[in-house]
Coordinates of C-alpha atoms in Angstrom, one line a residue:
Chain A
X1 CA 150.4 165.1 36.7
X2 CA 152.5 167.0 34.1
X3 CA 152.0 168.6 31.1
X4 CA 148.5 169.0 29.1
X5 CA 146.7 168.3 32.1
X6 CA 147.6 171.2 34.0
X7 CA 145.1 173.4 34.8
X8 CA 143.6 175.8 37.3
X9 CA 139.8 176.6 37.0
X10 CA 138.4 179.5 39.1
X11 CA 135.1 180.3 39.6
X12 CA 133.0 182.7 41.2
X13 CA 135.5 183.5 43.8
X14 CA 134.6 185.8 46.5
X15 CA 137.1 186.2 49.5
X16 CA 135.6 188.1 52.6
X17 CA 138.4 189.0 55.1
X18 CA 137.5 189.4 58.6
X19 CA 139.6 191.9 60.2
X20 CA 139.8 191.3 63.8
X21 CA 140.2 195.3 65.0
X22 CA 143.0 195.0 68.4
X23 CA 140.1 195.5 70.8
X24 CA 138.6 192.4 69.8
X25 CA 141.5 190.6 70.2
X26 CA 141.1 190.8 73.6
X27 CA 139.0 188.4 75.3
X28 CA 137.9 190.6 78.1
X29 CA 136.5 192.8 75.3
X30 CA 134.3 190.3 73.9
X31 CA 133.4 188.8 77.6
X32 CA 132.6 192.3 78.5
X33 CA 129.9 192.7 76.0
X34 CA 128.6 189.1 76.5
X35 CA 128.1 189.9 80.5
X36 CA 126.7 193.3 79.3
X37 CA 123.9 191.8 77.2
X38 CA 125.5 193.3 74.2
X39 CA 124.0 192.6 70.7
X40 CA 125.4 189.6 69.1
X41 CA 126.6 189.7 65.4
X42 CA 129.6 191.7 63.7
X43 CA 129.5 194.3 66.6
X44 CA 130.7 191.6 68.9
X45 CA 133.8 190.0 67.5
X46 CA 134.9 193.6 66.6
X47 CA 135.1 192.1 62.9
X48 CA 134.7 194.1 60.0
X49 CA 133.9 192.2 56.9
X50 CA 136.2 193.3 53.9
X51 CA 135.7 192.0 50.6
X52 CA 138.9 191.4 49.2
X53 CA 137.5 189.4 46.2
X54 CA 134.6 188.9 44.7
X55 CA 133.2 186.5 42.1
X56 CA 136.7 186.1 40.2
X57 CA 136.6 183.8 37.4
X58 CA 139.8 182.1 36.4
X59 CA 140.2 179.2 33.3
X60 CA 144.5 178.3 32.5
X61 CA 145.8 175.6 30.8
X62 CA 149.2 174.1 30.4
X63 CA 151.5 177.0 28.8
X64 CA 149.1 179.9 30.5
X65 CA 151.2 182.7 31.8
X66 CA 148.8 185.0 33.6
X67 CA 150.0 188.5 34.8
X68 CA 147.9 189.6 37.7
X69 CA 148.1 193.9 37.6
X70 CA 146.7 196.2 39.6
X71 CA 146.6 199.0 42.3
X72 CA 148.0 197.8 45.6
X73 CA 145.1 196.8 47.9
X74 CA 143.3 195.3 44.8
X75 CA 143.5 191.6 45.5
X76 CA 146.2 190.4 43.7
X77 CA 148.3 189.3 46.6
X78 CA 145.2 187.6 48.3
X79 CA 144.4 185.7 45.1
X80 CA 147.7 184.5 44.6
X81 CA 147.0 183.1 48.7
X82 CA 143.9 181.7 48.1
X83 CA 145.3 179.6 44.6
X84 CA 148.2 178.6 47.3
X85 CA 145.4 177.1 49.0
X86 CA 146.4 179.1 52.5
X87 CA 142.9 180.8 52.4
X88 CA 139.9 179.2 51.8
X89 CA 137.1 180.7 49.6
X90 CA 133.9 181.6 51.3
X91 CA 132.3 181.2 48.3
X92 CA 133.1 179.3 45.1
X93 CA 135.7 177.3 43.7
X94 CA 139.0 176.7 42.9
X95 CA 140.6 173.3 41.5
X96 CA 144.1 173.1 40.3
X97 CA 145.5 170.3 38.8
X98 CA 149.5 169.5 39.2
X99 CA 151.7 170.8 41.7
X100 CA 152.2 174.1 43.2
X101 CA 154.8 176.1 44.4
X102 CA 154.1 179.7 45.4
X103 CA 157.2 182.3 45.5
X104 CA 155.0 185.2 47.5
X105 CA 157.0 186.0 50.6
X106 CA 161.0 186.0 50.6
X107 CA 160.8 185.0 54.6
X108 CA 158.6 182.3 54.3
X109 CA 160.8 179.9 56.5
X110 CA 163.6 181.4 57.1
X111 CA 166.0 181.2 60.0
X112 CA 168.5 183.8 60.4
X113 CA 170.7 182.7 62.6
X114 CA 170.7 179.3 60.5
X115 CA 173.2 179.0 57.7
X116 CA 172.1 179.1 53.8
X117 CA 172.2 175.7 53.5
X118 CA 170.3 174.9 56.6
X119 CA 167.6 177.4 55.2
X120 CA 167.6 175.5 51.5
X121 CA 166.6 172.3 53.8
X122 CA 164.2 173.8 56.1
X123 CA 162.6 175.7 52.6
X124 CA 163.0 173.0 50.6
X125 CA 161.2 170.2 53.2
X126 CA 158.3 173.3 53.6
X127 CA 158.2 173.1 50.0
X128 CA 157.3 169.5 49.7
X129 CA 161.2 167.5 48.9
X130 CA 161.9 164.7 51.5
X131 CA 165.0 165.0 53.0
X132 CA 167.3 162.8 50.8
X133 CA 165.8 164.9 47.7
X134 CA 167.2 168.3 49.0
X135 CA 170.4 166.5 49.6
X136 CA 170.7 165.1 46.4
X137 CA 169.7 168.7 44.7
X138 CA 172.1 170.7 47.2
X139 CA 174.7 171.3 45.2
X140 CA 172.5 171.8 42.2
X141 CA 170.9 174.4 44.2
X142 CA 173.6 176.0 45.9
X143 CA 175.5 176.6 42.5
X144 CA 172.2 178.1 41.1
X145 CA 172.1 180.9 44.0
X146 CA 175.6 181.8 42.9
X147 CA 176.4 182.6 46.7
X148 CA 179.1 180.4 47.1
X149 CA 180.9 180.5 49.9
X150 CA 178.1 182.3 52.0
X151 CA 176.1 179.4 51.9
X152 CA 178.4 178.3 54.9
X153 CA 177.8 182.0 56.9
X154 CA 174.3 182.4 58.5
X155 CA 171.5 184.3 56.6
X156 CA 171.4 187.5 58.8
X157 CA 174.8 188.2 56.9
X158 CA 172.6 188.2 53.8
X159 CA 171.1 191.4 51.8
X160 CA 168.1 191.1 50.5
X161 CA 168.8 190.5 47.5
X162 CA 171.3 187.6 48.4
X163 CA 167.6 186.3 50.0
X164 CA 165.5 186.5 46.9
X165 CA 168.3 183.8 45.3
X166 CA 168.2 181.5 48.1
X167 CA 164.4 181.6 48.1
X168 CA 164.3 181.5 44.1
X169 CA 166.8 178.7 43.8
X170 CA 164.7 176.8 46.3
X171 CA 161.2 177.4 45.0
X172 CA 162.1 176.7 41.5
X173 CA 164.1 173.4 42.7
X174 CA 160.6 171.5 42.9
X175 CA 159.6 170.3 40.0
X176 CA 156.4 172.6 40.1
X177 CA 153.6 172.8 37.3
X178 CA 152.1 175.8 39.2
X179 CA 154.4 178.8 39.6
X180 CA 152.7 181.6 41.7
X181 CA 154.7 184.3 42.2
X182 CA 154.4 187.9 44.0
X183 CA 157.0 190.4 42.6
X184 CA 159.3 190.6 44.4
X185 CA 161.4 188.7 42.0
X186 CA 162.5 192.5 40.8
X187 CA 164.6 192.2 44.1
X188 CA 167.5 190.7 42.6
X189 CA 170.6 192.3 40.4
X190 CA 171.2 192.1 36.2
X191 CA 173.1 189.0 37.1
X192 CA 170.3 187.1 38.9
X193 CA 167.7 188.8 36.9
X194 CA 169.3 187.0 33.8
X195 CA 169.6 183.5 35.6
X196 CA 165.9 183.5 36.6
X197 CA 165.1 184.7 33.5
X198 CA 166.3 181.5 32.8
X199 CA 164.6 179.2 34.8
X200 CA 161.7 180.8 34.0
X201 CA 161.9 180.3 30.5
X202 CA 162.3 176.6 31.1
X203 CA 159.5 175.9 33.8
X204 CA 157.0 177.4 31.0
X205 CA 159.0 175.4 28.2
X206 CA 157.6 172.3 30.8
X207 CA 154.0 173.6 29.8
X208 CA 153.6 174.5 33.1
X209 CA 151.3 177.8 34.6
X210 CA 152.6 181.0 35.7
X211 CA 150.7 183.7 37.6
X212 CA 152.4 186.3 38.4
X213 CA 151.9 189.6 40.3
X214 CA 153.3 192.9 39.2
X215 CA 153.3 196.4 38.9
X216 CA 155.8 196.4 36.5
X217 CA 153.8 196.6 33.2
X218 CA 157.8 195.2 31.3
X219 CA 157.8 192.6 33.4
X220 CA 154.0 191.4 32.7
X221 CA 154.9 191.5 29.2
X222 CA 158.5 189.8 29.1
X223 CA 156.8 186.8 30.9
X224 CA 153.1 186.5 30.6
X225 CA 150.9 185.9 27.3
X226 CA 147.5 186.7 29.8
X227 CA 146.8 189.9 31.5
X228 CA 144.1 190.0 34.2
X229 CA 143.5 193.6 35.6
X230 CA 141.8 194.0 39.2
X231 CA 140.5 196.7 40.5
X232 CA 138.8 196.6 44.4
X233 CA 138.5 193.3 44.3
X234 CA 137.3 192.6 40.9
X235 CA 138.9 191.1 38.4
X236 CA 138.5 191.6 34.8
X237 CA 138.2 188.8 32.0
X238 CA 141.4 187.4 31.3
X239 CA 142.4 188.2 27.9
X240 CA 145.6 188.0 25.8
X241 CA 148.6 190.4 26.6
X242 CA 148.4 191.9 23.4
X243 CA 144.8 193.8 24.5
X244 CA 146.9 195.3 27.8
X245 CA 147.2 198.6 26.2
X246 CA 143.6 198.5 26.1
X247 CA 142.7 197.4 29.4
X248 CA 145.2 200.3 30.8
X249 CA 143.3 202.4 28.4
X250 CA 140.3 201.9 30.1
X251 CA 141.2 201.2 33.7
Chain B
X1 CA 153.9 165.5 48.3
X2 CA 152.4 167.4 50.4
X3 CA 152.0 170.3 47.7
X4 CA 149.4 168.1 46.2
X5 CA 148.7 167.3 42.6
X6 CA 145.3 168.0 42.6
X7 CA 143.8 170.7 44.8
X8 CA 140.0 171.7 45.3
X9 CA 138.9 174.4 47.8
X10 CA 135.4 175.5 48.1
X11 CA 133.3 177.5 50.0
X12 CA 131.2 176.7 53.0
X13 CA 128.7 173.2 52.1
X14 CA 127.6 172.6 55.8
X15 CA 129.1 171.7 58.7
X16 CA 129.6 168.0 57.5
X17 CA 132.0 169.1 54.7
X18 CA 134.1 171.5 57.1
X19 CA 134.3 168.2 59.4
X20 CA 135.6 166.0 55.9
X21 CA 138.0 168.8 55.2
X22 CA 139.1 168.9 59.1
X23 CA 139.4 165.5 58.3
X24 CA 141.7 165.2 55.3
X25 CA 143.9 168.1 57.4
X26 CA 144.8 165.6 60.0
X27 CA 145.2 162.6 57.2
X28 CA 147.5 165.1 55.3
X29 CA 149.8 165.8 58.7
X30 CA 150.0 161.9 59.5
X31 CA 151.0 161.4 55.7
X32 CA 154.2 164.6 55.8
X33 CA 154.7 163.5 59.6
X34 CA 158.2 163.6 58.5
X35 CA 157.5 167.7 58.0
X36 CA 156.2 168.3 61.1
X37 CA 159.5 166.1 62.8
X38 CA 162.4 168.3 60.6
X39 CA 160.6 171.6 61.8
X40 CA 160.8 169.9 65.4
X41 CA 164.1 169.3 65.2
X42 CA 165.3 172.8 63.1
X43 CA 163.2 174.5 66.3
X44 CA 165.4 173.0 68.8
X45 CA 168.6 173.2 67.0
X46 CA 167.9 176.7 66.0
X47 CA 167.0 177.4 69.7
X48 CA 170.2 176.3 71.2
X49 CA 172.7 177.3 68.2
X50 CA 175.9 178.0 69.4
X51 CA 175.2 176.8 73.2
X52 CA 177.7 173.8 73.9
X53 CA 175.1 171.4 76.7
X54 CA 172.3 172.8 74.3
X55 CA 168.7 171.5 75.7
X56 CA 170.9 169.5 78.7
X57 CA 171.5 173.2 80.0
X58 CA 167.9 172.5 80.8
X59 CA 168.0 168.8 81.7
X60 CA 171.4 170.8 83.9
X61 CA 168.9 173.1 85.5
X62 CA 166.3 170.4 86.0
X63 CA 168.6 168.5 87.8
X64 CA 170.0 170.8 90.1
X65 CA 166.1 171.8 91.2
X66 CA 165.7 167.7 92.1
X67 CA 168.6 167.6 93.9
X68 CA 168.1 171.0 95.7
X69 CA 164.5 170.1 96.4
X70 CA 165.0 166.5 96.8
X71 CA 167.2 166.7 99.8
X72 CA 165.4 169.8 101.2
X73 CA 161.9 168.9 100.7
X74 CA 162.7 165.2 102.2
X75 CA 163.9 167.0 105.0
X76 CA 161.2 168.9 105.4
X77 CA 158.5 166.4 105.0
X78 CA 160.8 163.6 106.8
X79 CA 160.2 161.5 104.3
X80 CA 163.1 159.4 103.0
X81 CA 165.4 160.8 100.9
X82 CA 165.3 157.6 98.6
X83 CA 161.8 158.1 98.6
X84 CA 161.3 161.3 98.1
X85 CA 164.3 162.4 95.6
X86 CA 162.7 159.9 92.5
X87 CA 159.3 161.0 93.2
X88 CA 160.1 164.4 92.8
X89 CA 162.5 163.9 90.2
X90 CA 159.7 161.8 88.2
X91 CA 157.3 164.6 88.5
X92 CA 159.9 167.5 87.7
X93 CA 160.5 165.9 84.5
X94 CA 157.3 164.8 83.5
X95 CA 155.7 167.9 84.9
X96 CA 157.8 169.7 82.5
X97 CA 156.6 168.0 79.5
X98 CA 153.1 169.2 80.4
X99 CA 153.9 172.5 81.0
X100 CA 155.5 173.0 77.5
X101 CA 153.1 171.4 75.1
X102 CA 150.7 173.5 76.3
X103 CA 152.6 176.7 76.9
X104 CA 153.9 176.2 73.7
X105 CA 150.9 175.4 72.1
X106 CA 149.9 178.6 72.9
X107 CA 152.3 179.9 69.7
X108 CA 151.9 176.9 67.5
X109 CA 149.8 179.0 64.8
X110 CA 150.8 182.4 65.6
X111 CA 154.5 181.3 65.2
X112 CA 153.6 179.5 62.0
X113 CA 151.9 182.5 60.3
X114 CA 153.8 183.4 57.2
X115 CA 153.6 179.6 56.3
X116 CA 149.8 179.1 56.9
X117 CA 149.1 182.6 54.8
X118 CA 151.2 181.0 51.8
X119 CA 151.4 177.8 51.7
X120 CA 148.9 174.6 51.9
X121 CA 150.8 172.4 54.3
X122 CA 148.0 171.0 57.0
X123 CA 147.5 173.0 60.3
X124 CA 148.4 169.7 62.0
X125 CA 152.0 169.7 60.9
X126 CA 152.6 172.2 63.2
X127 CA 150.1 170.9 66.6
X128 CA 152.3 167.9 66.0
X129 CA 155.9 170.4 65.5
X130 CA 154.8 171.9 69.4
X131 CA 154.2 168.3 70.8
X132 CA 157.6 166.5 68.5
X133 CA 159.7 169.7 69.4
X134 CA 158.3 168.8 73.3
X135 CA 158.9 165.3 72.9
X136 CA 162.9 165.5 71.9
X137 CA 163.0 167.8 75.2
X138 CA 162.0 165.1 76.8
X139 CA 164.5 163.1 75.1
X140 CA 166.9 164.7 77.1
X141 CA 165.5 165.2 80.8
X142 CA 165.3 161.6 80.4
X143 CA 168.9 161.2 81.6
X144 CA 167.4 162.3 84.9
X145 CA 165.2 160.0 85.2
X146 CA 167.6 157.3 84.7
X147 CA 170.0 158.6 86.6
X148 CA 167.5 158.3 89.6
X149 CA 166.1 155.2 88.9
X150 CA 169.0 153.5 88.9
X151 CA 170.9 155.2 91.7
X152 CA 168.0 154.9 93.9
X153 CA 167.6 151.1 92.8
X154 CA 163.8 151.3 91.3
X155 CA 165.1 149.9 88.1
X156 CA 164.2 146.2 89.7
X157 CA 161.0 147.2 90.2
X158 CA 160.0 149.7 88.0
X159 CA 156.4 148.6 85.4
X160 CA 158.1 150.0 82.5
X161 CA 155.2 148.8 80.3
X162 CA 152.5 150.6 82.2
X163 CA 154.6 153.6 82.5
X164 CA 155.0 153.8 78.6
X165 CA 151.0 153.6 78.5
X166 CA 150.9 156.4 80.7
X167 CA 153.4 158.5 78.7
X168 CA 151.2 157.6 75.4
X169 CA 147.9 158.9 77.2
X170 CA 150.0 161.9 79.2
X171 CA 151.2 162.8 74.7
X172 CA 147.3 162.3 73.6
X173 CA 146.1 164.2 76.1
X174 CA 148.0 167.3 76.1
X175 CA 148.0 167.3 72.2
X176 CA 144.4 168.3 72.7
X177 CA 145.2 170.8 75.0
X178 CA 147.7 172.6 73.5
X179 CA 145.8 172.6 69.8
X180 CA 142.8 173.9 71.7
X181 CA 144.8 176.9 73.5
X182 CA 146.5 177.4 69.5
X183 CA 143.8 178.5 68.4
X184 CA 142.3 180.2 71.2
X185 CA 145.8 182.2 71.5
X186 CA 145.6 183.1 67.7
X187 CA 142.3 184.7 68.1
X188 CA 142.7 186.2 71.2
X189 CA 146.1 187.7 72.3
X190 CA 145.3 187.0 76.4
X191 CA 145.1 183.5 76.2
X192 CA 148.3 182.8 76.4
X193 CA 149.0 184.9 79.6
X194 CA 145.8 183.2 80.8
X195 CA 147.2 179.6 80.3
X196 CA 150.6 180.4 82.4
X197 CA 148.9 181.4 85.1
X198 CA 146.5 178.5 84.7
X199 CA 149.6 176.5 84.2
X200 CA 151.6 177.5 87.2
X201 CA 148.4 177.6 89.5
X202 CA 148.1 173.7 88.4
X203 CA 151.7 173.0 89.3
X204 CA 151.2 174.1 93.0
X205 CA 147.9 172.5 93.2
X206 CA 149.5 168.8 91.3
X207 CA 151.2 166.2 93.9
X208 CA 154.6 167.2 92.5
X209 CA 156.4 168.3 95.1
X210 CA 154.3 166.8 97.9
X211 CA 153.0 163.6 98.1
X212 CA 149.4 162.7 97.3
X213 CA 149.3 160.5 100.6
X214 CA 149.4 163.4 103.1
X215 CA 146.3 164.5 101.9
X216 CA 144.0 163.4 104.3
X217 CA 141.7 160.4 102.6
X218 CA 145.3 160.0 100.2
X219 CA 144.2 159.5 96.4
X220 CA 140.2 159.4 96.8
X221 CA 140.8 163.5 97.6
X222 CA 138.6 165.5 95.7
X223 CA 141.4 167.7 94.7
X224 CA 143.6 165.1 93.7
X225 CA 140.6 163.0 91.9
X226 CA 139.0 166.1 89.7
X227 CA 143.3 167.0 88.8
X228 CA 143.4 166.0 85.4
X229 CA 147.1 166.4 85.9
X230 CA 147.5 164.5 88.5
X231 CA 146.4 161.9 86.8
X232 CA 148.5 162.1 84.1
X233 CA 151.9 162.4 86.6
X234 CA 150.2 159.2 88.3
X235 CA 149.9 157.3 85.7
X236 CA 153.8 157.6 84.9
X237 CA 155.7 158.2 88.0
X238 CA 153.5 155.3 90.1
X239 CA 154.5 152.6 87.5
X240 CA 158.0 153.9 87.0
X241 CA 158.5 153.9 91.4
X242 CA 157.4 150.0 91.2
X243 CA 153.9 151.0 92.5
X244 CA 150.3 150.8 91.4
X245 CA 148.8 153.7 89.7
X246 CA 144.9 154.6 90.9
X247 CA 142.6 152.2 89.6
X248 CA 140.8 154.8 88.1
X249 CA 143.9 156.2 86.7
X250 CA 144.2 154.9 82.9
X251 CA 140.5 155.0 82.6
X252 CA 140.3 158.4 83.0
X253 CA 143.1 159.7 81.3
X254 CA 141.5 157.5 78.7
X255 CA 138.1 159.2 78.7
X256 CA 139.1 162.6 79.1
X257 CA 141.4 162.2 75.9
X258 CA 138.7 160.9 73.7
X259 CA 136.6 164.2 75.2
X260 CA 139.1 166.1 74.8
X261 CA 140.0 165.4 71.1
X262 CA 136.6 165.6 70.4
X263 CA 136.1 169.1 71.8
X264 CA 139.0 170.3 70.4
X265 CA 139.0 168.2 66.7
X266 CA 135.2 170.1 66.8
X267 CA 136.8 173.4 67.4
X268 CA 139.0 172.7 65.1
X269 CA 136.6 172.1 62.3
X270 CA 134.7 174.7 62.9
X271 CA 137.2 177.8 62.7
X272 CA 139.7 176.4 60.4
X273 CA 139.0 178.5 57.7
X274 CA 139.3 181.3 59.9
X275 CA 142.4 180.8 61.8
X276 CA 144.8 182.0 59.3
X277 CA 142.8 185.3 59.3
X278 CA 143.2 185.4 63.1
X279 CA 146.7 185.8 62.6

């Protein structure tokens, strides 16, 4: 499904995180107060219910580039999960039409002791290619990272910013409509900043979405032509970039 | 793809619903199969990088315990040595396959983390990673295996077809078990201590190293019949030695893999929104 159709369409999205304290990790804990009689409910699995989200409503179309800011802790990382489709909603909806690739954690299958090119497989099979499509876009890939020769050495060798290419060049390699990205794009040098600028440029020239997550109120407004501010867990209206000085203003 | 063209995540709608999404998890993993096989294969390679015998250092080690044990144990029991050594051999190997989808399976979402907290891929690519990644193991022990059979002439007799059939419900039946203790290990950190002990307790009490028939009453022994495992042994090595398995044997295995699956596909259902959370 490529271009007009894109979409993603979020409504009323409330996230609760349950967060399993050590103690009730342990199953002797929670035997304990079982044998005990203890009261049943929150105070036996130990969980504290967090609200990481609530009621976030989301509409982008082909040629959307959101910018997701706010305070750390504010939910922008666990909305960027949830339209991954790692975490379910507990209550609403999301629906997103064309393919996504998310960009949120520089690790995300990585092997250390592997080489670079046994990481762009192993990433680029996670990321949805078959196996004779990463071969044929190896070379395309490798000559995108602009590592070279370290593509033979194994990725423990790498710094972090030598990472963030590898990762980029592989995300981007899939012909994704949905781009979700944490920022830890900032990672990389003038050089690499320049050549994803790049590749940016084209994925949205595809009409596809872009949501991206930043503190960096230059970045927002190099790439995205929506801002969305969050605060605790709520969201405001997404507007046009061009109100951001307002929505600063006010938040 | 598995990073699918159209996605559409909801809240809670009943139990039913979390059953049809449980559902569409397992379809998913059947359809990128092929996933869960190059994770399988990148685990083991990754495992033994840079070891020259790589996973034959275990089928090495392996060996060395049947022959060590073999000869002793035949001693020992004064049984014959071409009896014993393949029946010990057999359940080595096939004990081991046991032993580590289910200790594994212990780490099959814990290990998986960062993918499940970013990523859509199906939580069943990676039950199926633990029991592929257990199954190329295998791969190699089975020089063993051969080794004995033929040296100890069971080849002519051997009921290869039966044997297969007891491998097949021996695979479905510890699949279960090792997704069950995956998520009972991500949302509780002792279960995986729990299930070694478990594990090693069952290896003692399991006709591996001694026969069934010196029990007194032989296979009809209540520890031997209520052994899950050794049903699953018995329904390999018997066939494989040129001999009949229980009669109860395939039934059982079949039964308690159905159960099994059931319990554990319900499990399954019912926390799978919750298990990357656990993490």
């Amino acid at each position: 499904m490529k271009g007009p159709q894109v979409s993603i369409v979020v409504s009323d999205l409330t996230m609760r995180f349950p967060v399993y304290g050590v103690d009730a990790k342990s199953l002797k804990k929670s035997l304990a107060v079982v044998t005990v009689g203890g009261r049943l409910g929150s105070s036996l699995t130990g969980a504290t219910e967090v609200t990481a989200l609530s009621k976030v409503n989301i509409k982008l179309k082909a040629g959307d580039r959101l910018g997701l800011i706010g305070h750390n802790g504010s939910g922008k990382t666990t909305l960027l999960r949830a339209l991954s489709g790692a975490y379910e909603p507990d209550e609403g909806q999301i629906e997103i039409h064309g393919q996504i690739a998310s960009l949120l954690d520089l690790n995300l299958g990585i092997d250390a002791s592997a080489t670079g090119y046994d990481n762009i497989r192993l990433r680029g099979r996670i990321a949805g290619l078959s196996a004779r499509e990463i071969e044929d876009k190896l070379e395309e890939i490798g000559d995108f990272t602009g590592l070279g020769p370290f593509l033979a050495m194994p990725l423990k060798t790498y710094s972090a910013g030598m990472q963030a290419r590898l990762a980029f060049a592989v995300a981007t390699a899939v012909d994704a409509d949905v781009l979700l990205m944490d920022e830890w794009i900032a990672v990389g040098d003038a050089q690499f900043q320049k050549i994803a600028h790049k590749r940016l440029l084209s994925l949205m020239e595809r009409a596809g979405i872009l949501v991206l997550a930043s503190h960096d109120i230059d970045l927002i407004r190099l790439y995205c032509n929506k801002v969305m501010v969050m605060k605790g867990g709520v969201a405001s209206a997404v507007t046009s970039v061009k109100n951001l000085d307002d929505l600063l203003a006010d938040a | 793809m598995q990073t699918s063209e159209h996605m559409l995540r909801t809240g809670r709608h009943g139990t039913l619903h979390e059953f049809g999404m449980a559902f569409a998890d397992l379809k998913a993993s059947t359809k990128r199969i092929d996933l869960a096989w190059s994770l399988a294969w990148h685990d083991i390679v990754s495992r033994y990088r840079g070891s020259i015998l790589g996973p034959f250092w275990i089928t090495l080690s392996m060996g060395l315990m049947v022959l060590g044990m073999g000869f002793l144990y035949a001693e020992i029991f004064k049984v014959p040595i071409q009896e014993y050594m393949p029946f010990v051999a057999l359940g080595i190997v096939f004990w081991g396959v046991i032993v580590g989808v289910v200790t594994e399976g212990c780490d099959t979402f814990v290990h998986a983390s960062g993918m499940l907290s970013q990523t859509s891929l199906p939580m069943f690519t990676f039950v199926w990673r633990t029991v592929l990644r257990n199954l190329i193991t295998l791969a190699h022990h089975l020089v063993i295996v051969v080794v004995v059979l033929i040296w100890f002439g069971y080849w002519k007799v051997a009921n290869l077809p039966m044997a297969v059939l007891g491998l097949a419900l021996l695979m479905l039946n510890v699949s279960w078990v090792s997704m069950a203790v995956g998520i009972a290990s991500a949302r509780f950190r002792d279960v995986p201590q729990i299930v070694g002990s478990i594990m090693q307790f069952a290896m003692f009490m399991t006709p591996i190293f001694w026969q069934p028939g010196r029990m007194s009453g032989g296979r009809a022994h209540a520890l031997l019949v209520l052994n899950p495992f050794f049903h699953m042994i018995d329904g390999i090595r018997t066939p494989l030695m040129g001999g009949q398995s229980g009669s109860g044997t395939y039934p059982i295995l079949a039964l308690l893999a159905v159960l099994g699956w059931a319990g554990a596909f319900t499990a399954f259902a019912l926390t799978r929104r919750r298990i990357v959370h656990y993490l």
